[in-house]
């Protein structure tokens, strides 16, 4: 279940604003609510922008979804990566930023994110790690307790931020893993490392990490950091795996004549309400984005700065570029303003 990522063609360099969870998957009446959303700046943006690309996940058995959600794939495109689904090397990128490895090194990296696996009715669901609110003391205690287990299997752990570490090993260079954002609130079984392949085809890396997960669950079950916690830390999720592509190096001469790739502004305001399926909260968050993100974009367009907006949902993303509205576009806007349900509402995937 892999797919190559290709860049959206563009003959200019644009400031890119990418908004994860900004498209709502509708299952009926929500569309009518979205149609009436009070988002004046988004409506104004749509009158002077054109949609230049739409990418929708193919239906892929057995997961019916990609390992990397649309906003991660769109982000990878924006920075110029060509990468494999489930192998977007976010951890390697973080290792470079943290000074742990030189630009362009081909080592394998992964995020190890502490989390809560909630068991109910025989099903295990991944909770949002943010709810654990892990402080530095808890993070340090668990890092010291778990580091040696990883080291015995040739995986070096490095602190990154409370509740999330960087793992380094050649085993991680080609390992495909599901993003945390793809799995939160879902049954973990189809998304565990290696689950996208047959059981008898598990790679050595997948087998090793599954064993480590089992071992760490036993360690965490009795660890003192969970004493008195209402939400226990009882496992970890591995994600962001891979090695940086060779053309990600800062000094790659083969890339010297291409337009510079600019880091997109990634707006996470809608994430929490979307993951909770809270439509009202999501619309309130959108109003904040409309006022504090879309409005400044319009100001930059008015100042002559080309802009790109990427709206991302659960199974697709849409790319809009600023453009001078045509006469027909201006007339249509006056006679029949854009109904936002046609922009923000998307249908669920069907097999």
Short mmCIF file of C-alpha atoms in Angstrom, two decimals:
data_model
loop_
_atom_site.label_atom_id
_atom_site.label_comp_id
_atom_site.label_asym_id
_atom_site.label_seq_id
_atom_site.Cartn_x
_atom_site.Cartn_y
_atom_site.Cartn_z
CA UNK A 1 0.00 0.00 0.00
CA UNK A 2 2.42 2.65 -1.22
CA UNK A 3 2.15 5.58 -3.54
CA UNK A 4 4.68 8.07 -4.86
CA UNK A 5 4.25 11.70 -3.99
CA UNK A 6 4.66 14.28 -6.75
CA UNK A 7 4.77 18.05 -6.48
CA UNK A 8 1.98 20.32 -7.66
CA UNK A 9 3.30 22.07 -10.78
CA UNK A 10 3.98 25.75 -10.28
CA UNK A 11 5.86 28.33 -12.31
CA UNK A 12 6.40 30.63 -9.35
CA UNK A 13 7.37 30.42 -5.71
CA UNK A 14 4.43 31.09 -3.41
CA UNK A 15 4.00 31.45 0.30
CA UNK A 16 2.08 28.32 1.28
CA UNK A 17 -0.38 28.04 4.14
CA UNK A 18 -1.37 24.47 4.96
CA UNK A 19 -4.32 23.75 7.27
CA UNK A 20 -4.68 20.16 8.50
CA UNK A 21 -8.22 18.93 9.28
CA UNK A 22 -9.77 21.88 7.43
CA UNK A 23 -12.14 19.72 5.33
CA UNK A 24 -15.04 18.03 7.11
CA UNK A 25 -16.10 14.50 6.16
CA UNK A 26 -19.88 14.70 6.02
CA UNK A 27 -22.30 11.88 6.77
CA UNK A 28 -25.55 13.72 6.13
CA UNK A 29 -26.90 16.94 7.64
CA UNK A 30 -23.54 18.60 8.42
CA UNK A 31 -23.34 20.06 4.93
CA UNK A 32 -26.23 22.44 5.59
CA UNK A 33 -24.44 23.73 8.69
CA UNK A 34 -21.23 24.26 6.75
CA UNK A 35 -23.06 26.15 4.01
CA UNK A 36 -23.97 28.87 6.52
CA UNK A 37 -20.56 29.14 8.17
CA UNK A 38 -19.53 32.70 9.07
CA UNK A 39 -16.13 32.76 7.37
CA UNK A 40 -16.03 36.06 5.45
CA UNK A 41 -12.32 36.03 4.68
CA UNK A 42 -12.40 32.50 3.32
CA UNK A 43 -15.31 33.52 1.09
CA UNK A 44 -13.29 36.51 -0.11
CA UNK A 45 -10.28 34.27 -0.76
CA UNK A 46 -12.38 31.96 -2.92
CA UNK A 47 -13.42 34.87 -5.15
CA UNK A 48 -9.79 35.52 -6.09
CA UNK A 49 -8.27 32.04 -6.08
CA UNK A 50 -8.37 29.03 -8.35
CA UNK A 51 -8.24 25.41 -7.29
CA UNK A 52 -5.17 23.97 -9.00
CA UNK A 53 -5.06 20.46 -7.57
CA UNK A 54 -7.17 17.88 -5.73
CA UNK A 55 -5.64 14.69 -4.40
CA UNK A 56 -7.92 11.99 -3.02
CA UNK A 57 -6.76 8.81 -1.31
CA UNK A 58 -7.36 5.69 -3.36
CA UNK A 59 -9.35 2.95 -1.67
CA UNK A 60 -6.74 0.48 -0.48
CA UNK A 61 -7.56 -2.78 1.22
CA UNK A 62 -7.51 -3.58 4.05
CA UNK A 63 -7.05 -0.12 5.64
CA UNK A 64 -9.11 1.91 3.15
CA UNK A 65 -6.75 4.80 3.89
CA UNK A 66 -3.13 5.83 3.55
CA UNK A 67 -0.63 5.46 6.38
CA UNK A 68 0.28 9.14 5.98
CA UNK A 69 -2.74 11.46 6.21
CA UNK A 70 -3.34 14.09 3.51
CA UNK A 71 -1.87 17.00 5.46
CA UNK A 72 1.43 15.16 5.88
CA UNK A 73 1.55 14.28 2.19
CA UNK A 74 0.74 17.88 1.23
CA UNK A 75 3.42 19.13 3.63
CA UNK A 76 5.94 16.74 2.06
CA UNK A 77 5.07 18.10 -1.37
CA UNK A 78 5.46 21.66 -0.17
CA UNK A 79 9.06 21.02 0.96
CA UNK A 80 9.86 19.20 -2.27
CA UNK A 81 10.01 15.61 -1.04
CA UNK A 82 9.29 12.60 -3.15
CA UNK A 83 8.45 10.00 -0.57
CA UNK A 84 6.55 6.80 0.05
CA UNK A 85 3.29 6.60 1.97
CA UNK A 86 4.15 5.73 5.57
CA UNK A 87 7.78 6.65 5.00
CA UNK A 88 7.78 10.44 5.28
CA UNK A 89 10.97 11.05 7.31
CA UNK A 90 9.71 13.58 9.82
CA UNK A 91 11.90 12.18 12.58
CA UNK A 92 15.05 12.40 10.42
CA UNK A 93 14.13 16.00 9.69
CA UNK A 94 13.76 16.69 13.41
CA UNK A 95 17.13 15.02 14.06
CA UNK A 96 18.78 17.39 11.59
CA UNK A 97 17.07 20.39 13.20
CA UNK A 98 18.23 19.19 16.62
CA UNK A 99 21.83 18.85 15.44
CA UNK A 100 21.93 15.07 15.93
CA UNK A 101 22.87 14.35 12.33
CA UNK A 102 24.31 16.28 9.40
CA UNK A 103 22.08 17.49 6.56
CA UNK A 104 21.31 14.74 4.09
CA UNK A 105 22.63 11.82 6.13
CA UNK A 106 20.90 8.63 5.06
CA UNK A 107 20.42 7.17 8.53
CA UNK A 108 17.04 5.80 9.55
CA UNK A 109 15.06 7.62 12.23
CA UNK A 110 11.66 7.40 13.91
CA UNK A 111 9.58 9.17 16.50
CA UNK A 112 8.80 7.17 19.62
CA UNK A 113 5.71 8.79 21.11
CA UNK A 114 4.46 7.74 24.55
CA UNK A 115 0.74 7.13 24.52
CA UNK A 116 -2.30 5.52 26.09
CA UNK A 117 -3.89 2.46 24.55
CA UNK A 118 -7.48 2.31 25.76
CA UNK A 119 -9.03 -1.15 26.01
CA UNK A 120 -12.80 -1.41 25.73
CA UNK A 121 -15.01 -4.30 24.59
CA UNK A 122 -12.01 -6.22 23.35
CA UNK A 123 -10.79 -3.36 21.17
CA UNK A 124 -7.69 -1.23 21.72
CA UNK A 125 -7.96 2.44 20.73
CA UNK A 126 -5.15 4.97 20.50
CA UNK A 127 -5.74 8.09 22.58
CA UNK A 128 -4.37 11.50 21.65
CA UNK A 129 -0.89 11.68 23.27
CA UNK A 130 -1.45 15.38 23.98
CA UNK A 131 -3.96 14.45 26.68
CA UNK A 132 -1.24 12.72 28.70
CA UNK A 133 0.37 16.10 29.51
CA UNK A 134 3.74 14.51 30.17
CA UNK A 135 6.10 16.80 32.05
CA UNK A 136 9.90 16.79 31.89
CA UNK A 137 10.34 14.77 35.09
CA UNK A 138 8.01 12.00 33.88
CA UNK A 139 9.64 12.02 30.46
CA UNK A 140 13.13 11.74 31.98
CA UNK A 141 12.11 8.88 34.30
CA UNK A 142 10.63 6.86 31.44
CA UNK A 143 13.49 7.65 29.07
CA UNK A 144 15.98 6.32 31.62
CA UNK A 145 13.86 3.22 32.22
CA UNK A 146 13.30 2.36 28.55
CA UNK A 147 16.49 3.46 26.83
CA UNK A 148 18.48 0.30 27.59
CA UNK A 149 15.79 -1.97 26.11
CA UNK A 150 16.00 -0.13 22.79
CA UNK A 151 19.80 -0.07 22.92
CA UNK A 152 19.94 -3.86 23.29
CA UNK A 153 18.21 -4.07 19.90
CA UNK A 154 20.55 -1.57 18.27
CA UNK A 155 18.20 1.43 18.48
CA UNK A 156 19.64 4.62 19.96
CA UNK A 157 17.14 6.91 21.68
CA UNK A 158 17.57 10.68 21.90
CA UNK A 159 15.37 13.10 23.90
CA UNK A 160 13.25 15.35 21.68
CA UNK A 161 10.39 16.81 23.70
CA UNK A 162 8.39 15.59 26.71
CA UNK A 163 6.55 12.44 25.67
CA UNK A 164 8.36 12.03 22.35
CA UNK A 165 11.84 10.78 21.53
CA UNK A 166 13.95 10.28 18.43
CA UNK A 167 15.06 6.74 17.60
CA UNK A 168 18.07 6.05 15.36
CA UNK A 169 18.78 2.75 13.61
CA UNK A 170 19.43 1.45 10.07
CA UNK A 171 16.34 -0.74 10.61
CA UNK A 172 14.18 2.39 10.48
CA UNK A 173 15.35 3.66 7.08
CA UNK A 174 12.82 1.68 5.03
CA UNK A 175 10.17 0.91 7.64
CA UNK A 176 6.63 2.08 6.81
CA UNK A 177 4.52 3.27 9.75
CA UNK A 178 1.15 4.92 10.35
CA UNK A 179 1.03 8.53 11.48
CA UNK A 180 -0.32 9.22 14.96
CA UNK A 181 -2.86 11.60 13.42
CA UNK A 182 -4.18 8.75 11.26
CA UNK A 183 -4.76 6.40 14.20
CA UNK A 184 -6.03 8.57 17.09
CA UNK A 185 -9.49 7.42 18.10
CA UNK A 186 -9.27 4.27 16.00
CA UNK A 187 -8.73 0.60 16.70
CA UNK A 188 -4.94 0.21 16.55
CA UNK A 189 -4.86 -3.36 15.19
CA UNK A 190 -4.89 -2.50 11.45
CA UNK A 191 -2.32 0.26 11.99
CA UNK A 192 0.35 -1.45 14.08
CA UNK A 193 3.78 -1.47 12.48
CA UNK A 194 3.77 -4.09 9.73
CA UNK A 195 -0.01 -4.60 9.73
CA UNK A 196 -0.30 -3.45 6.11
CA UNK A 197 1.47 -6.65 5.02
CA UNK A 198 0.73 -10.35 5.62
CA UNK A 199 1.81 -11.71 9.01
CA UNK A 200 4.36 -14.03 7.40
CA UNK A 201 5.86 -11.07 5.54
CA UNK A 202 6.71 -8.94 8.60
CA UNK A 203 10.12 -7.34 8.28
CA UNK A 204 12.77 -7.86 10.98
CA UNK A 205 12.28 -4.22 12.01
CA UNK A 206 8.50 -4.65 12.40
CA UNK A 207 8.94 -7.83 14.46
CA UNK A 208 11.51 -6.12 16.68
CA UNK A 209 9.34 -3.08 17.33
CA UNK A 210 6.26 -5.18 18.09
CA UNK A 211 8.28 -7.13 20.63
CA UNK A 212 9.58 -3.88 22.14
CA UNK A 213 6.02 -2.59 22.41
CA UNK A 214 5.03 -5.71 24.35
CA UNK A 215 8.04 -5.41 26.64
CA UNK A 216 7.45 -1.72 27.31
CA UNK A 217 3.78 -2.34 28.05
CA UNK A 218 4.82 -4.74 30.80
CA UNK A 219 7.38 -2.25 32.15
CA UNK A 220 4.90 0.65 32.10
CA UNK A 221 2.13 -1.39 33.74
CA UNK A 222 3.99 -1.32 37.06
CA UNK A 223 6.08 1.85 36.66
CA UNK A 224 5.78 4.44 39.43
CA UNK A 225 5.08 7.32 37.03
CA UNK A 226 1.57 5.94 36.55
CA UNK A 227 0.74 6.00 40.26
CA UNK A 228 -2.20 8.34 40.67
CA UNK A 229 -2.49 9.20 36.98
CA UNK A 230 -6.07 9.23 35.69
CA UNK A 231 -4.76 8.46 32.18
CA UNK A 232 -1.90 6.00 32.24
CA UNK A 233 1.11 5.92 29.94
CA UNK A 234 0.99 2.30 28.83
CA UNK A 235 2.66 2.04 25.41
CA UNK A 236 4.37 3.94 22.60
CA UNK A 237 3.67 4.60 18.93
CA UNK A 238 6.40 4.53 16.29
CA UNK A 239 5.97 6.89 13.34
CA UNK A 240 7.70 9.44 11.12
CA UNK A 241 10.10 6.76 9.94
CA UNK A 242 12.65 6.88 7.16
CA UNK A 243 15.78 8.63 5.96
CA UNK A 244 15.87 12.05 4.37
CA UNK A 245 15.83 11.91 0.55
CA UNK A 246 19.18 12.74 -1.03
CA UNK A 247 17.77 15.90 -2.66
CA UNK A 248 16.90 17.30 0.78
CA UNK A 249 20.49 18.38 1.37
CA UNK A 250 21.03 22.08 1.57
CA UNK A 251 23.94 22.03 -0.85
CA UNK A 252 22.68 19.63 -3.49
CA UNK A 253 23.95 21.14 -6.75
CA UNK A 254 21.41 19.20 -8.82
CA UNK A 255 18.71 21.25 -7.16
CA UNK A 256 20.48 24.58 -7.45
CA UNK A 257 18.59 25.78 -10.52
CA UNK A 258 15.14 24.89 -9.22
CA UNK A 259 12.90 27.45 -7.46
CA UNK A 260 13.58 27.48 -3.72
CA UNK A 261 11.14 25.41 -1.72
CA UNK A 262 9.74 27.46 1.14
CA UNK A 263 8.62 25.93 4.37
CA UNK A 264 4.82 26.15 4.56
CA UNK A 265 3.01 27.76 7.45
CA UNK A 266 1.19 24.82 9.02
CA UNK A 267 -1.87 25.76 11.09
CA UNK A 268 -2.92 23.16 13.67
CA UNK A 269 -5.85 25.09 15.16
CA UNK A 270 -8.53 22.70 13.83
CA UNK A 271 -6.86 19.45 14.88
CA UNK A 272 -8.38 18.85 18.32
CA UNK A 273 -12.01 19.55 17.42
CA UNK A 274 -11.72 17.52 14.21
CA UNK A 275 -10.29 14.49 15.99
CA UNK A 276 -13.11 14.75 18.53
CA UNK A 277 -15.67 15.01 15.73
CA UNK A 278 -16.92 18.23 17.35
CA UNK A 279 -18.46 20.12 14.42
CA UNK A 280 -19.48 23.18 16.45
CA UNK A 281 -16.05 23.44 18.06
CA UNK A 282 -14.47 22.94 14.64
CA UNK A 283 -16.48 25.81 13.14
CA UNK A 284 -15.49 28.05 16.05
CA UNK A 285 -11.85 27.14 15.45
CA UNK A 286 -12.34 27.89 11.75
CA UNK A 287 -13.59 31.37 12.66
CA UNK A 288 -10.31 31.96 14.49
CA UNK A 289 -8.36 30.72 11.45
CA UNK A 290 -10.47 32.91 9.18
CA UNK A 291 -9.65 36.03 11.16
CA UNK A 292 -6.01 35.33 12.00
CA UNK A 293 -4.75 33.27 9.04
CA UNK A 294 -6.93 33.86 5.98
CA UNK A 295 -7.29 37.62 6.52
CA UNK A 296 -3.50 38.19 6.55
CA UNK A 297 -3.24 36.00 3.43
CA UNK A 298 -5.66 38.32 1.65
CA UNK A 299 -3.59 41.30 2.74
CA UNK A 300 -0.48 39.70 1.24
CA UNK A 301 -2.33 39.03 -2.01
CA UNK A 302 -3.41 42.68 -2.09
CA UNK A 303 0.25 43.63 -1.65
CA UNK A 304 1.15 41.60 -4.74
CA UNK A 305 2.54 38.50 -2.99
CA UNK A 306 1.31 35.21 -4.58
CA UNK A 307 -0.24 32.86 -2.03
CA UNK A 308 -1.14 29.17 -1.90
CA UNK A 309 -3.71 27.65 0.46
CA UNK A 310 -3.88 23.90 1.07
CA UNK A 311 -7.05 22.59 2.74
CA UNK A 312 -6.70 19.06 4.10
CA UNK A 313 -9.27 16.50 5.21
CA UNK A 314 -9.28 12.90 6.35
CA UNK A 315 -8.83 11.43 2.88
CA UNK A 316 -7.99 14.30 0.51
CA UNK A 317 -6.44 17.72 0.13
CA UNK A 318 -7.25 20.68 -2.14
CA UNK A 319 -4.75 23.27 -3.36
CA UNK A 320 -5.79 26.87 -4.14
CA UNK A 321 -3.56 29.52 -5.70
CA UNK A 322 -4.28 33.22 -5.60
CA UNK A 323 -5.20 34.64 -8.99
CA UNK A 324 -6.83 37.77 -10.34
CA UNK A 325 -10.56 37.01 -10.64
CA UNK A 326 -11.98 36.97 -14.15
CA UNK A 327 -15.00 39.05 -15.13
CA UNK A 328 -17.16 35.92 -15.05
CA UNK A 329 -15.85 35.05 -11.60
CA UNK A 330 -16.73 38.50 -10.29
CA UNK A 331 -20.23 38.33 -11.79
CA UNK A 332 -20.84 34.83 -10.46
CA UNK A 333 -19.73 35.89 -6.98
CA UNK A 334 -22.20 38.78 -7.01
CA UNK A 335 -25.10 36.71 -8.35
CA UNK A 336 -24.45 33.46 -6.51
CA UNK A 337 -21.91 33.62 -3.66
CA UNK A 338 -19.96 30.42 -3.04
CA UNK A 339 -21.72 28.05 -0.66
CA UNK A 340 -19.03 26.90 1.76
CA UNK A 341 -20.38 23.35 1.94
CA UNK A 342 -19.08 22.92 -1.63
CA UNK A 343 -15.60 23.81 -0.36
CA UNK A 344 -15.36 22.46 3.17
CA UNK A 345 -17.55 19.34 2.99
CA UNK A 346 -16.15 16.15 1.51
CA UNK A 347 -17.68 12.69 1.22
CA UNK A 348 -16.29 9.67 3.07
CA UNK A 349 -14.29 7.11 1.12
CA UNK A 350 -16.30 4.24 -0.28
CA UNK A 351 -14.98 0.91 -1.49
#
